Amino acid sequence: MTRLLAALVPLGIVGMIAFFLFTGETGDRMFRGRSELGDTFSRRAVRSDPPNRLGPGSRGLENAAANTVTAIVLDYRGFDTLGEVTVLFAAVAGAGLALFGRRRRRGKAAPVTPSSLILTAAAPWVFLFLFVVGFAIVLHGHLTPGGGFPGGALLAAGLVLLMSASGHESSARRLHLLEGLSGFAFVAVGVAGLVWRDSFLAHFGDAGALGAFWSAPVTILLYLIIGLKVSAELTNAVRTLANVEDPTTEEVP
Amino acid sequence: MNVVHLVAISALSLFGIGLYGLWSGRNVLRWILAVGLMETGINVFLVLTGWYPGARVPIITESFSTSGPVPFLDPVPSALVLTSIVIGLGTTTLALALAILHARSHGTLECEADPETAEVLE
């Protein structure tokens, strides 16, 4: 009876949400067009008048990234992305603090299972593949879907795979160094925009032709920094969570 | 009723399954998984709100021409969802750490409703 109730209450809530979303005025407006803001972003006409010609090979645009979402995330809303990366850092650091804030006083380290032959034999090749694909995704963030966040996740997957295959964990100091340096580099690029252009994180330098690989150089740089930071962050998170002593095997005092 | 409504219903169903996971049971890991499901459902729905009939992926490719209005879906929700996914990852990491803390102090991942009867190891 309680199980039925537990199933019925979410069903009712979802049904109510669906009713309010798909009927009446909201339902009429849903899936009916694009916001004015999104249109301005798509035309690259936020800071200046819309360009005469927008398409592959256009020059002199205010943002030359072919991917509009990337243009928003790293240019129009770049400061927000800095905050987002900071939140990721804070969450991983908070997890580490919650688990290892007090030194380990009791309990033993989690038992290490030796890695199997399949894992140790395949890991370097899969790692190579993941690294190449990961960096390709990171470096093509301004042209294709993807960019620093998914690419960084792939790089982290390669690092974690290598960690679990070789049995020895990657050095925490190096990971922290990479995290700190990439965070600093992000702010440094922002300050460079302040120096050479009018505002923090403004894109400096020649934007290049839209659609070419060497277009939007600051976007490439920022996504490379984000990819490195995210990979270090995720590897660190996995390392933190994997290092905990096993609480279930602990004897009750 | 077309494909987009089907996707919207799937997104809402994911949200509902997550809600059910929160509602039933007292396992902390189940709660974390349920919140992850709800997040996924909300993200899918947010991306979907930018869609309209005939909309294309907001990337300027070879076949693109500016005659007439830009045929892109609204890129703003997509950019917001990119942020939301990353924040979701951060909260999941933190929640897992807190679950480990709970397991350490209580010896179990189950949560007791009544704090009077809950057993604390330390």
Coordinates of C-alpha atoms in Angstrom, one line a residue:
Chain A
M1 CA 0.0 0.0 0.0
T2 CA 2.8 2.5 0.9
R3 CA 4.7 1.4 -2.2
L4 CA 1.6 2.3 -4.3
L5 CA 1.4 5.6 -2.6
A6 CA 5.1 6.2 -3.1
A7 CA 4.5 5.6 -6.8
L8 CA 1.4 7.6 -7.1
V9 CA 2.7 10.9 -5.5
P10 CA 5.5 11.4 -8.0
L11 CA 3.1 10.4 -10.8
G12 CA 0.7 13.1 -9.6
I13 CA 3.4 15.8 -9.3
V14 CA 4.7 15.0 -12.8
G15 CA 1.2 14.9 -14.2
M16 CA 0.5 18.4 -12.7
I17 CA 3.7 19.8 -14.1
A18 CA 2.9 18.4 -17.6
F19 CA -0.6 19.8 -17.4
F20 CA 0.6 23.3 -16.6
L21 CA 3.4 23.1 -19.2
F22 CA 1.4 21.8 -22.2
T23 CA -2.0 23.4 -21.8
G24 CA -3.2 27.0 -21.8
E25 CA -1.0 29.9 -22.5
T26 CA 2.3 28.2 -21.6
G27 CA 1.4 25.3 -23.9
D28 CA 0.8 27.7 -26.7
R29 CA 4.1 29.4 -26.3
M30 CA 6.1 26.2 -25.8
F31 CA 8.2 25.1 -28.8
R32 CA 7.1 28.2 -30.8
G33 CA 10.2 30.1 -31.5
R34 CA 13.4 31.6 -30.2
S35 CA 14.1 34.3 -27.6
E36 CA 15.3 37.6 -28.7
L37 CA 18.5 37.1 -26.7
G38 CA 19.2 33.8 -28.4
D39 CA 18.6 35.4 -31.8
T40 CA 21.1 38.2 -31.0
F41 CA 23.7 35.6 -29.9
S42 CA 23.1 33.6 -33.0
R43 CA 23.7 36.7 -35.2
R44 CA 26.8 37.7 -33.2
A45 CA 25.2 41.1 -32.7
V46 CA 25.4 41.7 -29.0
R47 CA 28.1 44.4 -28.9
S48 CA 27.8 45.8 -32.4
D49 CA 25.3 45.8 -35.3
P50 CA 24.6 42.6 -37.0
P51 CA 27.4 41.7 -39.5
N52 CA 26.7 42.1 -43.3
R53 CA 27.6 38.6 -44.0
L54 CA 27.5 35.7 -41.5
G55 CA 28.7 32.4 -42.7
P56 CA 31.8 30.2 -43.2
G57 CA 34.8 32.5 -43.9
S58 CA 33.3 35.7 -42.4
R59 CA 35.9 38.0 -40.9
G60 CA 35.8 40.8 -38.5
L61 CA 33.0 39.3 -36.4
E62 CA 32.7 40.1 -32.7
N63 CA 33.1 36.4 -32.0
A64 CA 34.4 34.0 -34.6
A65 CA 33.5 30.7 -33.0
A66 CA 31.3 28.7 -35.4
N67 CA 29.6 27.0 -32.4
T68 CA 27.1 29.5 -31.0
V69 CA 26.9 27.7 -27.6
T70 CA 30.7 27.9 -27.3
A71 CA 30.5 31.6 -28.2
I72 CA 28.0 32.2 -25.4
V73 CA 29.8 30.0 -22.8
L74 CA 33.3 31.4 -23.3
D75 CA 32.7 34.9 -24.6
Y76 CA 29.4 36.5 -23.8
R77 CA 29.1 34.6 -20.5
G78 CA 32.8 33.8 -19.9
F79 CA 32.8 35.3 -16.4
D80 CA 30.0 32.8 -15.5
T81 CA 32.2 29.9 -16.8
L82 CA 35.0 31.1 -14.5
G83 CA 32.5 30.8 -11.6
E84 CA 31.4 27.4 -12.8
V85 CA 35.0 26.1 -12.8
T86 CA 35.4 27.6 -9.4
V87 CA 32.3 25.7 -8.1
L88 CA 33.7 22.5 -9.5
F89 CA 36.9 23.1 -7.7
A90 CA 35.1 24.0 -4.5
A91 CA 33.0 20.8 -4.7
V92 CA 36.0 18.5 -5.2
A93 CA 38.0 20.3 -2.5
G94 CA 35.0 20.1 -0.2
A95 CA 34.7 16.4 -0.7
G96 CA 38.4 16.0 0.1
L97 CA 37.9 18.2 3.2
A98 CA 34.9 16.2 4.4
L99 CA 36.7 12.9 4.1
F100 CA 40.2 13.8 5.1
G101 CA 39.8 17.0 7.1
R102 CA 40.6 15.0 10.2
R103 CA 43.6 12.7 9.8
R104 CA 42.7 9.1 9.5
R105 CA 42.6 7.8 13.0
R106 CA 41.1 4.4 12.7
G107 CA 40.1 1.9 10.0
K108 CA 42.4 0.6 7.4
A109 CA 42.9 1.7 3.9
A110 CA 40.6 0.1 1.3
P111 CA 42.0 -3.3 0.2
V112 CA 43.8 -3.0 -3.1
T113 CA 42.7 -5.6 -5.6
P114 CA 45.5 -6.4 -8.1
S115 CA 44.5 -5.4 -11.6
S116 CA 43.9 -8.2 -14.0
L117 CA 46.0 -9.1 -17.1
I118 CA 43.4 -7.7 -19.4
L119 CA 43.3 -4.3 -17.7
T120 CA 47.1 -4.0 -17.6
A121 CA 47.6 -5.1 -21.2
A122 CA 44.8 -2.9 -22.6
A123 CA 45.2 0.2 -20.5
P124 CA 48.1 1.9 -22.4
W125 CA 46.3 1.5 -25.7
V126 CA 43.0 2.7 -24.5
F127 CA 44.7 5.5 -22.7
L128 CA 46.4 6.6 -25.9
F129 CA 43.1 6.5 -27.8
L130 CA 41.3 8.4 -25.0
F131 CA 44.0 11.1 -24.9
V132 CA 44.0 11.7 -28.6
V133 CA 40.2 11.8 -28.8
G134 CA 40.0 13.9 -25.7
F135 CA 42.5 16.5 -26.9
A136 CA 40.8 16.5 -30.4
I137 CA 37.5 17.3 -28.7
V138 CA 39.0 20.0 -26.5
L139 CA 40.8 21.7 -29.4
H140 CA 37.7 21.6 -31.7
G141 CA 35.4 23.1 -29.1
H142 CA 34.9 26.3 -31.2
L143 CA 33.8 24.3 -34.3
T144 CA 32.0 21.3 -33.1
P145 CA 29.9 20.2 -30.2
G146 CA 32.1 19.3 -27.2
G147 CA 34.9 21.4 -25.9
G148 CA 36.8 21.5 -22.6
F149 CA 34.2 19.9 -20.3
P150 CA 33.5 16.6 -22.2
G151 CA 37.1 16.5 -23.5
G152 CA 38.4 17.0 -20.0
A153 CA 36.2 14.2 -18.8
L154 CA 37.7 11.9 -21.5
L155 CA 41.2 12.9 -20.4
A156 CA 40.3 12.1 -16.8
A157 CA 38.9 8.7 -17.8
G158 CA 42.2 7.9 -19.4
L159 CA 44.1 9.0 -16.3
V160 CA 41.8 7.0 -14.0
L161 CA 42.2 4.0 -16.2
L162 CA 46.0 4.3 -16.1
M163 CA 45.8 4.7 -12.4
S164 CA 43.7 1.6 -11.8
A165 CA 45.9 -0.4 -14.2
S166 CA 49.3 0.5 -12.9
G167 CA 48.1 0.3 -9.2
H168 CA 50.0 3.4 -8.1
E169 CA 48.0 6.6 -7.8
S170 CA 49.0 9.7 -9.6
S171 CA 50.7 12.3 -7.4
A172 CA 48.3 14.5 -5.6
R173 CA 50.8 17.4 -5.7
R174 CA 51.0 17.3 -9.4
L175 CA 47.2 17.2 -9.8
H176 CA 46.9 20.2 -7.4
L177 CA 49.6 22.0 -9.3
L178 CA 47.8 21.4 -12.6
E179 CA 44.5 22.6 -11.0
G180 CA 46.0 25.7 -9.6
L181 CA 48.0 26.6 -12.7
S182 CA 45.0 26.2 -15.0
G183 CA 42.8 28.2 -12.7
F184 CA 45.4 30.9 -12.6
A185 CA 45.8 30.8 -16.4
F186 CA 42.0 31.3 -16.9
V187 CA 42.2 34.5 -14.7
A188 CA 45.4 35.5 -16.6
V189 CA 43.6 35.3 -19.9
G190 CA 40.8 37.4 -18.4
V191 CA 43.2 40.1 -17.2
A192 CA 44.9 40.0 -20.6
G193 CA 41.5 40.9 -22.1
L194 CA 41.2 43.7 -19.6
V195 CA 44.7 45.0 -20.6
W196 CA 44.4 44.7 -24.4
R197 CA 40.6 45.3 -24.8
D198 CA 38.0 47.0 -22.7
S199 CA 36.8 44.3 -20.3
F200 CA 37.7 41.3 -18.2
L201 CA 37.8 38.1 -20.4
A202 CA 37.3 40.2 -23.6
H203 CA 38.7 38.3 -26.6
F204 CA 41.9 39.9 -27.9
G205 CA 43.9 39.3 -31.0
D206 CA 42.8 38.6 -34.5
A207 CA 39.6 36.5 -34.5
G208 CA 40.3 35.0 -37.9
A209 CA 37.9 33.5 -40.4
L210 CA 34.8 31.8 -39.0
G211 CA 34.9 28.1 -39.5
A212 CA 38.7 27.8 -39.9
F213 CA 40.6 25.9 -37.2
W214 CA 42.7 28.9 -36.3
S215 CA 39.8 31.1 -35.6
A216 CA 38.8 32.5 -32.2
P217 CA 42.2 32.0 -30.6
V218 CA 41.1 33.0 -27.1
T219 CA 38.3 30.4 -27.3
I220 CA 40.8 27.7 -28.1
L221 CA 43.1 28.8 -25.3
L222 CA 40.3 29.0 -22.7
Y223 CA 38.9 25.6 -23.7
L224 CA 42.4 24.1 -23.5
I225 CA 42.8 25.5 -20.0
I226 CA 39.3 24.3 -19.0
G227 CA 40.0 20.8 -20.4
L228 CA 43.2 20.5 -18.4
K229 CA 41.5 21.8 -15.2
V230 CA 38.5 19.5 -15.6
S231 CA 40.7 16.5 -16.2
A232 CA 42.8 17.3 -13.1
E233 CA 39.6 18.0 -11.1
L234 CA 37.9 14.7 -12.0
T235 CA 41.0 12.6 -11.5
N236 CA 41.4 14.2 -8.1
A237 CA 37.7 13.5 -7.3
V238 CA 38.1 9.8 -8.2
R239 CA 41.4 9.6 -6.3
T240 CA 39.7 11.2 -3.2
L241 CA 36.7 8.9 -3.2
A242 CA 38.8 5.8 -4.0
N243 CA 41.3 6.4 -1.1
V244 CA 38.7 6.2 1.7
E245 CA 39.0 3.3 4.1
D246 CA 36.3 0.8 3.7
P247 CA 33.7 1.7 6.4
T248 CA 31.7 -1.6 6.2
T249 CA 34.7 -3.8 7.1
E250 CA 35.4 -1.8 10.2
E251 CA 34.7 -3.4 13.6
V252 CA 32.3 -1.7 15.8
P253 CA 34.1 -0.5 19.0
Chain B
M1 CA 1.7 15.4 -30.6
N2 CA 4.9 14.8 -32.4
V3 CA 8.5 13.7 -31.6
V4 CA 9.2 16.7 -29.4
H5 CA 6.3 16.0 -27.1
L6 CA 7.6 12.4 -26.9
V7 CA 11.0 13.7 -25.8
A8 CA 9.3 16.1 -23.3
I9 CA 7.3 13.2 -21.8
S10 CA 10.5 11.1 -21.5
A11 CA 12.2 14.0 -19.7
L12 CA 9.3 14.4 -17.3
S13 CA 9.3 10.6 -16.8
L14 CA 13.0 10.7 -15.9
F15 CA 12.1 13.4 -13.4
G16 CA 9.3 11.3 -12.0
I17 CA 11.4 8.2 -11.7
G18 CA 13.9 10.3 -9.7
L19 CA 11.2 11.6 -7.5
Y20 CA 10.0 8.1 -6.8
G21 CA 13.5 7.1 -5.9
L22 CA 13.6 9.9 -3.4
W23 CA 10.2 9.1 -2.1
S24 CA 10.7 5.4 -1.5
G25 CA 13.4 3.9 0.6
R26 CA 16.0 5.4 2.9
N27 CA 19.2 4.4 1.2
V28 CA 21.6 7.4 0.7
L29 CA 23.1 6.0 -2.5
R30 CA 19.6 5.6 -3.9
W31 CA 18.9 9.2 -3.1
I32 CA 22.1 10.4 -4.9
L33 CA 21.2 8.3 -8.0
A34 CA 17.6 9.6 -7.9
V35 CA 18.8 13.2 -7.8
G36 CA 21.1 12.4 -10.7
L37 CA 18.1 11.1 -12.7
M38 CA 16.0 14.2 -11.9
E39 CA 18.9 16.4 -13.0
T40 CA 19.1 14.5 -16.3
G41 CA 15.4 14.9 -16.9
I42 CA 15.5 18.6 -16.2
N43 CA 18.5 19.1 -18.4
V44 CA 16.8 17.3 -21.3
F45 CA 13.7 19.4 -20.8
L46 CA 15.7 22.7 -20.7
V47 CA 17.4 22.0 -23.9
L48 CA 14.1 21.1 -25.4
T49 CA 12.5 24.4 -24.5
G50 CA 14.8 26.1 -27.1
W51 CA 13.5 24.0 -29.9
Y52 CA 10.9 25.0 -32.4
P53 CA 9.7 23.4 -35.6
G54 CA 12.5 23.4 -38.2
A55 CA 15.2 24.5 -35.8
R56 CA 18.8 23.4 -36.5
V57 CA 21.8 22.9 -34.4
P58 CA 23.3 26.3 -33.5
I59 CA 26.6 25.7 -35.3
I60 CA 27.5 27.7 -38.5
T61 CA 28.4 25.1 -41.1
E62 CA 29.1 25.1 -44.8
S63 CA 25.5 24.9 -45.8
F64 CA 24.7 28.0 -43.8
S65 CA 23.4 31.2 -45.4
T66 CA 22.1 34.4 -43.8
S67 CA 19.2 35.0 -46.2
G68 CA 16.2 35.4 -43.9
P69 CA 16.2 34.7 -40.1
V70 CA 18.9 32.5 -38.5
P71 CA 17.4 28.9 -38.5
F72 CA 19.0 28.0 -35.1
L73 CA 17.3 26.7 -32.0
D74 CA 17.7 28.9 -29.0
P75 CA 21.3 28.5 -27.8
V76 CA 20.8 30.1 -24.4
P77 CA 19.2 27.0 -22.7
S78 CA 21.9 24.8 -24.2
A79 CA 24.6 27.0 -22.7
L80 CA 22.8 27.0 -19.3
V81 CA 22.6 23.2 -19.4
L82 CA 26.3 23.0 -20.0
T83 CA 26.8 24.8 -16.7
S84 CA 24.1 22.7 -15.0
I85 CA 25.8 19.4 -16.0
V86 CA 29.1 20.5 -14.5
I87 CA 27.5 21.8 -11.3
G88 CA 25.6 18.5 -11.1
L89 CA 28.8 16.6 -11.2
G90 CA 30.2 18.7 -8.4
T91 CA 27.2 18.2 -6.2
T92 CA 27.3 14.4 -6.8
T93 CA 30.9 14.3 -5.8
L94 CA 30.2 16.2 -2.6
A95 CA 27.1 14.1 -1.9
L96 CA 29.1 10.9 -2.3
A97 CA 31.7 12.2 0.2
L98 CA 28.9 13.0 2.6
A99 CA 27.5 9.5 2.1
I100 CA 30.8 8.0 3.0
L101 CA 30.9 10.1 6.1
H102 CA 27.4 8.8 7.0
A103 CA 28.5 5.2 6.4
R104 CA 31.6 5.8 8.6
S105 CA 29.7 7.2 11.6
H106 CA 26.6 4.9 11.3
G107 CA 28.0 1.7 9.8
T108 CA 25.3 1.7 7.2
L109 CA 24.0 3.6 4.2
E110 CA 20.4 3.5 5.4
C111 CA 19.0 6.6 6.9
E112 CA 16.9 6.4 10.1
A113 CA 13.8 8.6 10.2
D114 CA 13.8 9.0 13.9
P115 CA 17.0 10.5 15.3
E116 CA 16.1 9.0 18.8
T117 CA 16.5 5.4 17.6
A118 CA 19.4 6.1 15.2
E119 CA 22.5 4.3 16.2
V120 CA 25.7 6.3 16.1
L121 CA 29.0 4.4 16.3
E122 CA 31.3 7.1 17.7

